[in-house]
Coordinates of C-alpha atoms in Angstrom, one line a residue:
M273 CA -16.9 -38.7 -17.3
S274 CA -14.7 -37.4 -14.4
N275 CA -12.2 -34.9 -15.5
P276 CA -8.9 -35.4 -13.3
N277 CA -7.0 -32.7 -15.5
N278 CA -9.4 -29.9 -14.2
V279 CA -9.9 -28.3 -17.9
S280 CA -13.1 -27.4 -20.1
L281 CA -13.0 -30.0 -22.5
N282 CA -14.4 -28.2 -25.4
I283 CA -13.6 -30.5 -28.2
S284 CA -12.6 -28.9 -31.3
H285 CA -11.5 -30.3 -34.7
D286 CA -9.5 -26.9 -35.8
L287 CA -5.9 -26.4 -35.3
E288 CA -6.2 -23.1 -33.4
F289 CA -4.2 -21.4 -31.0
I290 CA -5.8 -18.7 -28.7
D291 CA -4.2 -15.1 -28.9
G292 CA -2.3 -14.1 -26.0
H293 CA -4.2 -11.2 -25.8
A294 CA -7.8 -12.6 -26.8
L295 CA -9.1 -11.8 -23.4
N296 CA -10.0 -7.7 -23.7
I297 CA -10.1 -6.9 -19.8
P298 CA -12.1 -3.3 -19.5
T299 CA -10.9 -0.4 -17.1
L300 CA -13.6 0.8 -14.7
S301 CA -13.8 4.6 -14.8
I302 CA -16.7 6.8 -13.2
L303 CA -15.1 10.2 -12.6
N304 CA -13.8 12.3 -15.1
E305 CA -11.3 15.1 -14.8
D306 CA -13.9 17.7 -14.3
G307 CA -14.9 16.0 -11.4
D308 CA -18.2 15.0 -13.4
I309 CA -19.9 11.5 -13.2
Q310 CA -19.0 10.4 -16.8
D311 CA -22.2 9.1 -19.4
G312 CA -23.3 5.7 -18.4
A313 CA -21.5 5.5 -15.0
T314 CA -23.1 5.2 -11.9
A315 CA -21.5 6.8 -8.7
P316 CA -21.1 4.5 -5.5
D317 CA -22.9 5.0 -2.3
I318 CA -20.5 7.0 -0.3
D319 CA -21.7 9.3 2.5
E320 CA -20.3 12.9 2.8
S321 CA -18.3 11.8 6.1
T322 CA -16.7 9.2 4.4
A323 CA -15.6 11.4 1.2
L324 CA -14.4 13.6 3.1
R325 CA -11.9 11.8 5.2
L326 CA -10.9 10.2 2.3
Y327 CA -9.9 13.5 0.6
E328 CA -8.3 14.9 3.8
T329 CA -6.3 11.8 3.6
M330 CA -5.1 12.3 0.3
R331 CA -4.4 16.0 1.0
F332 CA -2.2 15.2 3.9
I333 CA -0.3 12.4 2.2
R334 CA 0.5 14.7 -0.7
A335 CA 1.9 17.3 1.8
L336 CA 3.8 14.7 3.8
D337 CA 5.3 13.2 0.7
E338 CA 6.6 16.8 -0.3
R339 CA 8.0 17.8 3.3
M340 CA 9.6 14.3 3.7
Q341 CA 11.4 14.3 0.2
A342 CA 13.1 17.7 1.3
A343 CA 13.8 16.3 4.5
Q344 CA 16.0 13.6 2.8
R345 CA 17.3 16.2 0.5
Q346 CA 18.6 17.8 3.4
G347 CA 20.0 15.0 4.9
R348 CA 17.5 14.8 7.9
V349 CA 16.1 11.2 6.8
S350 CA 17.8 8.6 5.1
F351 CA 15.1 7.1 2.6
Y352 CA 11.8 8.1 1.4
M353 CA 8.9 7.0 -1.3
Q354 CA 6.2 9.0 -2.5
C355 CA 2.7 8.2 -3.6
L356 CA 2.7 10.7 -6.2
G357 CA -0.3 9.8 -8.5
E358 CA -1.7 7.0 -6.3
E359 CA -3.3 8.6 -3.6
A360 CA -6.6 7.6 -4.9
A361 CA -5.9 4.1 -5.4
V362 CA -4.6 3.6 -2.0
T363 CA -6.8 5.8 0.1
A364 CA -10.2 5.0 -1.6
S365 CA -9.5 1.1 -1.6
A366 CA -8.6 1.5 2.3
A367 CA -11.9 3.8 2.9
A368 CA -14.0 0.8 1.3
L369 CA -12.8 -1.6 4.1
D370 CA -13.7 -2.4 7.6
Q371 CA -11.4 -1.0 10.2
D372 CA -10.6 -4.5 11.4
D373 CA -9.8 -5.9 8.0
M374 CA -5.9 -6.7 7.8
I375 CA -4.2 -4.6 5.4
M376 CA -0.5 -6.0 4.4
A377 CA 1.2 -3.2 2.3
Q378 CA 4.4 -3.0 0.3
Y379 CA 5.8 0.5 0.9
R380 CA 3.6 3.0 -1.1
E381 CA 0.5 2.6 0.8
Q382 CA 0.9 5.3 3.7
A383 CA -2.3 6.9 2.8
A384 CA -4.0 3.6 4.1
L385 CA -2.3 3.7 7.2
H386 CA -3.4 7.4 7.9
Y387 CA -6.8 6.7 7.0
R388 CA -6.8 4.1 9.4
G389 CA -5.8 6.7 12.3
F390 CA -1.9 6.6 12.1
T391 CA -1.0 10.3 13.5
L392 CA 1.4 12.6 12.3
D393 CA 3.9 12.3 15.0
Q394 CA 3.5 8.4 14.9
F395 CA 4.8 8.7 10.6
M396 CA 8.0 11.2 11.9
N397 CA 9.1 8.9 14.9
Q398 CA 9.2 5.8 12.5
M399 CA 11.3 7.9 10.1
F400 CA 13.6 9.1 12.5
S401 CA 13.7 5.7 14.4
N402 CA 13.5 7.4 17.6
E403 CA 12.6 5.7 21.1
L404 CA 8.9 6.4 20.4
D405 CA 8.9 4.4 17.3
L406 CA 6.6 1.6 17.4
G407 CA 9.2 -0.3 15.6
K408 CA 11.9 0.6 18.1
G409 CA 14.1 1.8 15.4
R410 CA 14.7 -1.5 13.8
Q411 CA 13.6 -0.6 10.2
M412 CA 14.6 1.8 7.6
P413 CA 12.1 4.8 7.0
I414 CA 8.5 4.2 5.4
H415 CA 8.5 0.5 7.1
Y416 CA 5.4 1.2 9.2
G417 CA 3.5 -1.1 11.1
S418 CA 0.6 -0.9 13.8
A419 CA -1.0 -3.7 15.4
A420 CA -3.6 -1.8 16.8
L421 CA -4.5 -0.7 13.0
N422 CA -4.4 -3.9 11.8
Y423 CA -1.6 -2.8 9.3
M424 CA 1.1 -5.5 9.0
T425 CA 4.6 -4.2 9.5
I426 CA 6.1 -3.6 6.2
S427 CA 8.8 -5.7 4.8
S428 CA 11.7 -4.7 2.4
P429 CA 12.0 -8.1 0.3
L430 CA 9.6 -7.5 -2.7
G431 CA 6.3 -9.7 -2.8
T432 CA 6.8 -11.5 0.7
Q433 CA 3.5 -10.4 1.9
I434 CA 1.6 -12.0 -1.0
P435 CA 1.5 -15.4 0.0
Q436 CA 1.3 -13.9 3.5
A437 CA -1.9 -12.3 3.1
T438 CA -3.4 -15.7 1.4
G439 CA -2.4 -17.8 4.7
Y440 CA -3.6 -14.8 6.9
A441 CA -6.9 -14.5 5.0
Y442 CA -7.7 -18.2 5.3
G443 CA -7.3 -18.0 9.1
Q444 CA -9.8 -15.2 9.2
K445 CA -11.9 -17.6 7.3
I446 CA -11.8 -20.7 9.3
K447 CA -14.2 -20.1 12.3
H448 CA -16.6 -19.7 9.4
I449 CA -16.5 -23.0 8.0
D450 CA -18.6 -26.1 9.1
A451 CA -16.3 -29.0 10.1
K452 CA -18.7 -31.6 8.5
T453 CA -19.5 -30.1 5.2
G454 CA -16.5 -27.7 4.7
E455 CA -18.6 -25.2 3.6
L456 CA -19.2 -21.2 4.9
N457 CA -21.7 -21.5 7.7
S458 CA -21.8 -17.8 7.8
A459 CA -20.7 -14.5 6.1
I460 CA -16.8 -13.8 7.0
D461 CA -16.5 -11.1 9.4
N462 CA -13.0 -9.5 8.0
I463 CA -10.7 -10.2 5.3
T464 CA -7.2 -9.2 4.2
I465 CA -6.3 -6.5 1.3
C466 CA -3.1 -7.0 0.1
Y467 CA -1.1 -4.3 -1.9
F468 CA 1.8 -4.9 -4.4
G469 CA 3.0 -2.9 -7.6
E470 CA 3.2 -4.5 -11.1
G471 CA 7.0 -5.4 -10.5
A472 CA 6.4 -7.6 -7.5
A473 CA 4.0 -9.3 -9.7
S474 CA 6.8 -10.8 -11.4
E475 CA 8.2 -12.5 -8.3
G476 CA 7.5 -16.3 -7.7
D477 CA 5.8 -15.3 -4.4
F478 CA 2.9 -13.5 -6.3
H479 CA 2.3 -16.6 -8.2
A480 CA 2.6 -19.1 -5.3
G481 CA 0.1 -16.7 -3.2
L482 CA -2.5 -16.0 -6.1
N483 CA -2.5 -19.8 -6.8
M484 CA -3.0 -20.9 -3.2
A485 CA -5.9 -18.4 -2.6
A486 CA -7.5 -19.6 -5.6
V487 CA -7.4 -23.3 -4.6
H488 CA -8.0 -23.0 -0.9
K489 CA -10.5 -19.9 -1.6
S490 CA -8.9 -17.6 0.8
P491 CA -10.9 -14.3 1.3
V492 CA -8.1 -11.7 0.2
I493 CA -8.2 -8.8 -2.1
F494 CA -4.8 -8.6 -4.1
F495 CA -4.6 -5.1 -5.0
A496 CA -1.9 -4.3 -7.9
R497 CA -0.8 -0.9 -8.1
N498 CA 0.2 -0.9 -11.8
N499 CA 2.0 2.4 -12.1
G500 CA 4.1 1.9 -15.2
Y501 CA 7.7 1.3 -13.6
A502 CA 9.4 -1.4 -11.3
I503 CA 12.0 1.3 -10.4
S504 CA 13.5 1.9 -13.8
T505 CA 12.0 -1.1 -16.1
P506 CA 8.8 0.1 -17.9
A507 CA 6.2 -2.5 -17.7
D508 CA 6.4 -3.5 -21.4
E509 CA 10.0 -4.8 -20.7
Q510 CA 8.3 -6.7 -17.7
F511 CA 5.6 -8.7 -18.9
K512 CA 3.9 -9.0 -22.4
G513 CA 0.7 -10.0 -21.2
D514 CA -2.4 -7.8 -20.6
G515 CA -1.3 -5.9 -17.5
I516 CA -1.4 -8.1 -14.3
A517 CA -5.6 -8.6 -14.5
C518 CA -5.4 -11.5 -17.2
R519 CA -3.1 -13.2 -14.5
G520 CA -6.2 -13.4 -12.1
V521 CA -8.3 -14.8 -14.5
G522 CA -5.8 -17.3 -15.6
Y523 CA -5.6 -18.6 -11.8
G524 CA -9.4 -18.8 -11.7
I525 CA -9.9 -15.5 -9.9
K526 CA -12.7 -13.0 -9.9
T527 CA -10.9 -9.9 -11.3
I528 CA -11.2 -5.9 -12.5
R529 CA -9.3 -3.5 -13.6
V530 CA -9.9 0.2 -12.8
D531 CA -8.6 3.4 -13.3
G532 CA -6.6 4.0 -10.1
A533 CA -6.5 8.0 -10.4
D534 CA -10.6 7.8 -10.1
A535 CA -11.0 7.7 -6.2
L536 CA -15.0 6.6 -6.7
A537 CA -14.1 3.8 -9.0
V538 CA -11.4 2.4 -6.7
Y539 CA -13.9 2.8 -3.9
A540 CA -16.8 1.2 -5.9
A541 CA -14.5 -1.7 -7.0
T542 CA -13.2 -2.5 -3.6
K543 CA -16.5 -2.2 -2.1
K544 CA -17.7 -4.9 -4.2
A545 CA -14.3 -7.0 -4.1
R546 CA -15.0 -6.9 -0.3
E547 CA -18.6 -7.9 -0.3
I548 CA -17.7 -10.8 -2.7
A549 CA -15.1 -12.2 -0.4
T550 CA -17.0 -12.2 3.0
T551 CA -20.0 -13.6 1.4
T552 CA -18.0 -16.3 -0.9
G553 CA -14.7 -16.6 1.1
E554 CA -12.9 -16.3 -2.5
P555 CA -10.1 -14.1 -3.3
I556 CA -10.3 -11.1 -6.0
L557 CA -7.8 -9.5 -7.9
I558 CA -8.0 -5.7 -8.7
E559 CA -5.5 -4.1 -10.8
S560 CA -5.3 -0.1 -10.1
I561 CA -3.9 2.1 -13.3
A562 CA -2.2 4.8 -12.3
Y563 CA 1.0 6.7 -13.5
R564 CA 3.8 7.0 -11.0
L565 CA 4.5 11.0 -11.1
G566 CA 7.5 10.8 -8.9
A567 CA 10.8 8.8 -8.4
H568 CA 10.7 5.3 -7.3
S569 CA 12.5 6.5 -4.1
T570 CA 14.7 9.0 -3.0
S571 CA 17.5 6.9 -4.4
D572 CA 15.9 7.0 -7.8
D573 CA 16.6 9.5 -10.9
P574 CA 13.8 8.9 -13.4
S575 CA 15.1 11.4 -15.9
G576 CA 17.7 8.3 -16.8
Y577 CA 14.7 6.1 -18.1
R578 CA 11.8 8.1 -19.1
S579 CA 11.4 11.7 -20.7
K580 CA 10.1 14.9 -19.4
D581 CA 7.5 14.7 -22.6
E582 CA 6.2 11.3 -21.1
E583 CA 6.0 12.7 -17.7
A584 CA 4.3 15.8 -19.0
N585 CA 1.3 13.7 -20.6
Y586 CA 0.3 12.3 -17.3
Q587 CA 0.3 15.1 -14.7
A588 CA -3.6 14.8 -14.2
C589 CA -3.8 14.8 -10.4
P590 CA -6.2 12.3 -9.0
I591 CA -6.7 14.3 -5.9
E592 CA -8.0 17.5 -7.8
R593 CA -10.5 15.3 -9.7
F594 CA -11.8 14.2 -6.3
R595 CA -11.6 17.9 -4.9
K596 CA -13.6 19.2 -7.7
W597 CA -16.4 16.4 -7.3
L598 CA -16.5 17.6 -3.7
V599 CA -17.1 21.0 -4.5
K600 CA -19.8 20.3 -7.1
Q601 CA -21.6 18.1 -4.0
N602 CA -21.5 20.9 -2.1
W603 CA -19.4 18.9 0.3
L604 CA -16.4 21.1 0.4
N605 CA -15.8 24.6 1.3
E606 CA -13.1 25.7 -1.1
E607 CA -11.9 28.6 1.5
E608 CA -11.8 26.4 4.0
D609 CA -9.9 23.7 2.1
V610 CA -7.1 26.5 1.3
K611 CA -6.4 27.3 4.9
A612 CA -6.3 23.8 5.9
K613 CA -3.4 22.9 3.2
E614 CA -1.3 25.4 5.0
T615 CA -2.0 24.1 8.3
I616 CA -1.2 20.8 7.5
R617 CA 2.3 22.1 6.1
E618 CA 2.8 23.9 9.1
D619 CA 1.7 20.7 11.4
I620 CA 4.3 18.4 9.6
L621 CA 7.1 20.6 9.7
A622 CA 6.5 21.2 13.5
A623 CA 6.1 17.4 13.9
L624 CA 9.6 17.0 12.1
K625 CA 11.3 19.1 14.3
R626 CA 10.0 17.2 17.5
A627 CA 10.8 13.9 15.8
E628 CA 14.3 14.4 15.3
V629 CA 15.6 15.8 18.5
I630 CA 13.7 12.9 20.5
A631 CA 16.3 10.3 21.4
K632 CA 17.4 7.0 19.8
P633 CA 16.1 3.7 21.4
A634 CA 18.3 2.0 24.0
L635 CA 20.7 -0.4 22.4
E636 CA 19.2 -3.2 24.1
E637 CA 15.9 -2.5 22.4
L638 CA 17.6 -4.3 19.3
I639 CA 16.9 -7.7 21.2
S640 CA 14.5 -7.1 23.6
D641 CA 11.7 -9.0 22.5
V642 CA 12.9 -11.0 19.4
Y643 CA 12.8 -14.1 21.8
D644 CA 10.9 -14.2 25.1
T645 CA 14.4 -14.5 26.3
P646 CA 17.5 -13.9 24.2
I647 CA 19.1 -17.0 23.1
P648 CA 22.5 -17.4 23.8
S649 CA 24.1 -16.6 20.1
L650 CA 21.7 -13.2 20.0
Q651 CA 23.0 -12.2 23.8
R652 CA 26.9 -13.0 22.4
Q653 CA 26.3 -10.8 19.2
Y654 CA 24.8 -8.1 21.6
E655 CA 27.7 -8.0 23.8
Q656 CA 29.9 -8.0 20.9
L657 CA 28.3 -4.9 19.4
K658 CA 28.3 -3.1 23.1
T659 CA 32.3 -3.9 23.1
H660 CA 32.4 -2.5 19.3
I661 CA 30.7 0.7 20.2
K662 CA 32.6 1.6 23.2
Q663 CA 35.9 1.4 21.5
H664 CA 34.7 3.6 18.7
P665 CA 32.1 6.1 20.3
D666 CA 32.8 8.5 17.6
A667 CA 31.7 6.4 14.8
Y668 CA 28.2 5.8 17.0
P669 CA 27.0 9.3 18.4
I670 CA 23.4 8.4 18.6
T671 CA 24.1 5.7 21.3
A672 CA 26.7 6.9 22.7
G673 CA 26.5 7.3 26.6
R674 CA 23.2 4.8 26.3
I675 CA 24.8 1.8 26.3
K676 CA 24.4 -0.3 29.6

């Protein structure tokens, strides 16, 4: 008999409701706090070069975050968001991808971009919105993007990247579909990974994106960073289900939950997720559990919604955990590591000083490539803006003298 309802017709004669927490989702953990492989766990196949690059990326991002947080407090940049506590989740997942896989980030994934090759000066140019900024100064700080590194430009509205990732990934799959059978005729070359926080999973775009990916079998890895708070709203006030992972199961998507402070667990999960996506063309949901050690952003004060005692319980550092493992593999020289950290701090400060004195983009860059040829309404607005700035030059010192 056909089943137009698309449900499992397991007939029962007992009046019984399924409990909302009947599904027990485990959390993959491989590396303990001492840098040892846990009993019963299996370390992923990761080579020395990849492991060191992963660690160096995390180390760099921690130093960058600390310096730019201070720079914002000094009034040198207007805004910043740190990755504190989530370095392993972001970096290890990026390390498990192919360089040509598309990354669609939220706003705390600077480690993934640096792992791909985004340079220190490129970070600084974007945050200072100078004329060397790839985004031409049109975005607020930390809204990075790089076509060369397959990293889609970050957008402020929450969750918009989720359905976009579904569509983009389906586009990556199309060339591998047999026109007659509608089935895959070969493994998919590249896939898309989409990062978002558990707060973004409360947006409608999350549900639309996952359902569309499941129905159309889009090769996208949804990477949910459950760090406990959507700005000031704790997770238990956001949802009552078992985290975000249970929703993947609800949409018929293969799902796994991982310890987001465990670089090896994240790497193993993402590596396997990519293998599944490329061979089956189907989506995967990974939920990373890692505490947000810092504030939501430089505009946030976490003391208003969580206690110091709570924060003290979650101070274990994912970078230190992985560093200990590297040392035990004889892959990391501790003395050289200490020297490298100091060099990185010096390099970051020097790059900051370079970027903040570079001229801002010329005013015409505001509309130079929005359309191939600026439409009349846009041109009128641009002329009005030029007139306004010329009338009030003291209010716009960064553009004075650069208006044509």
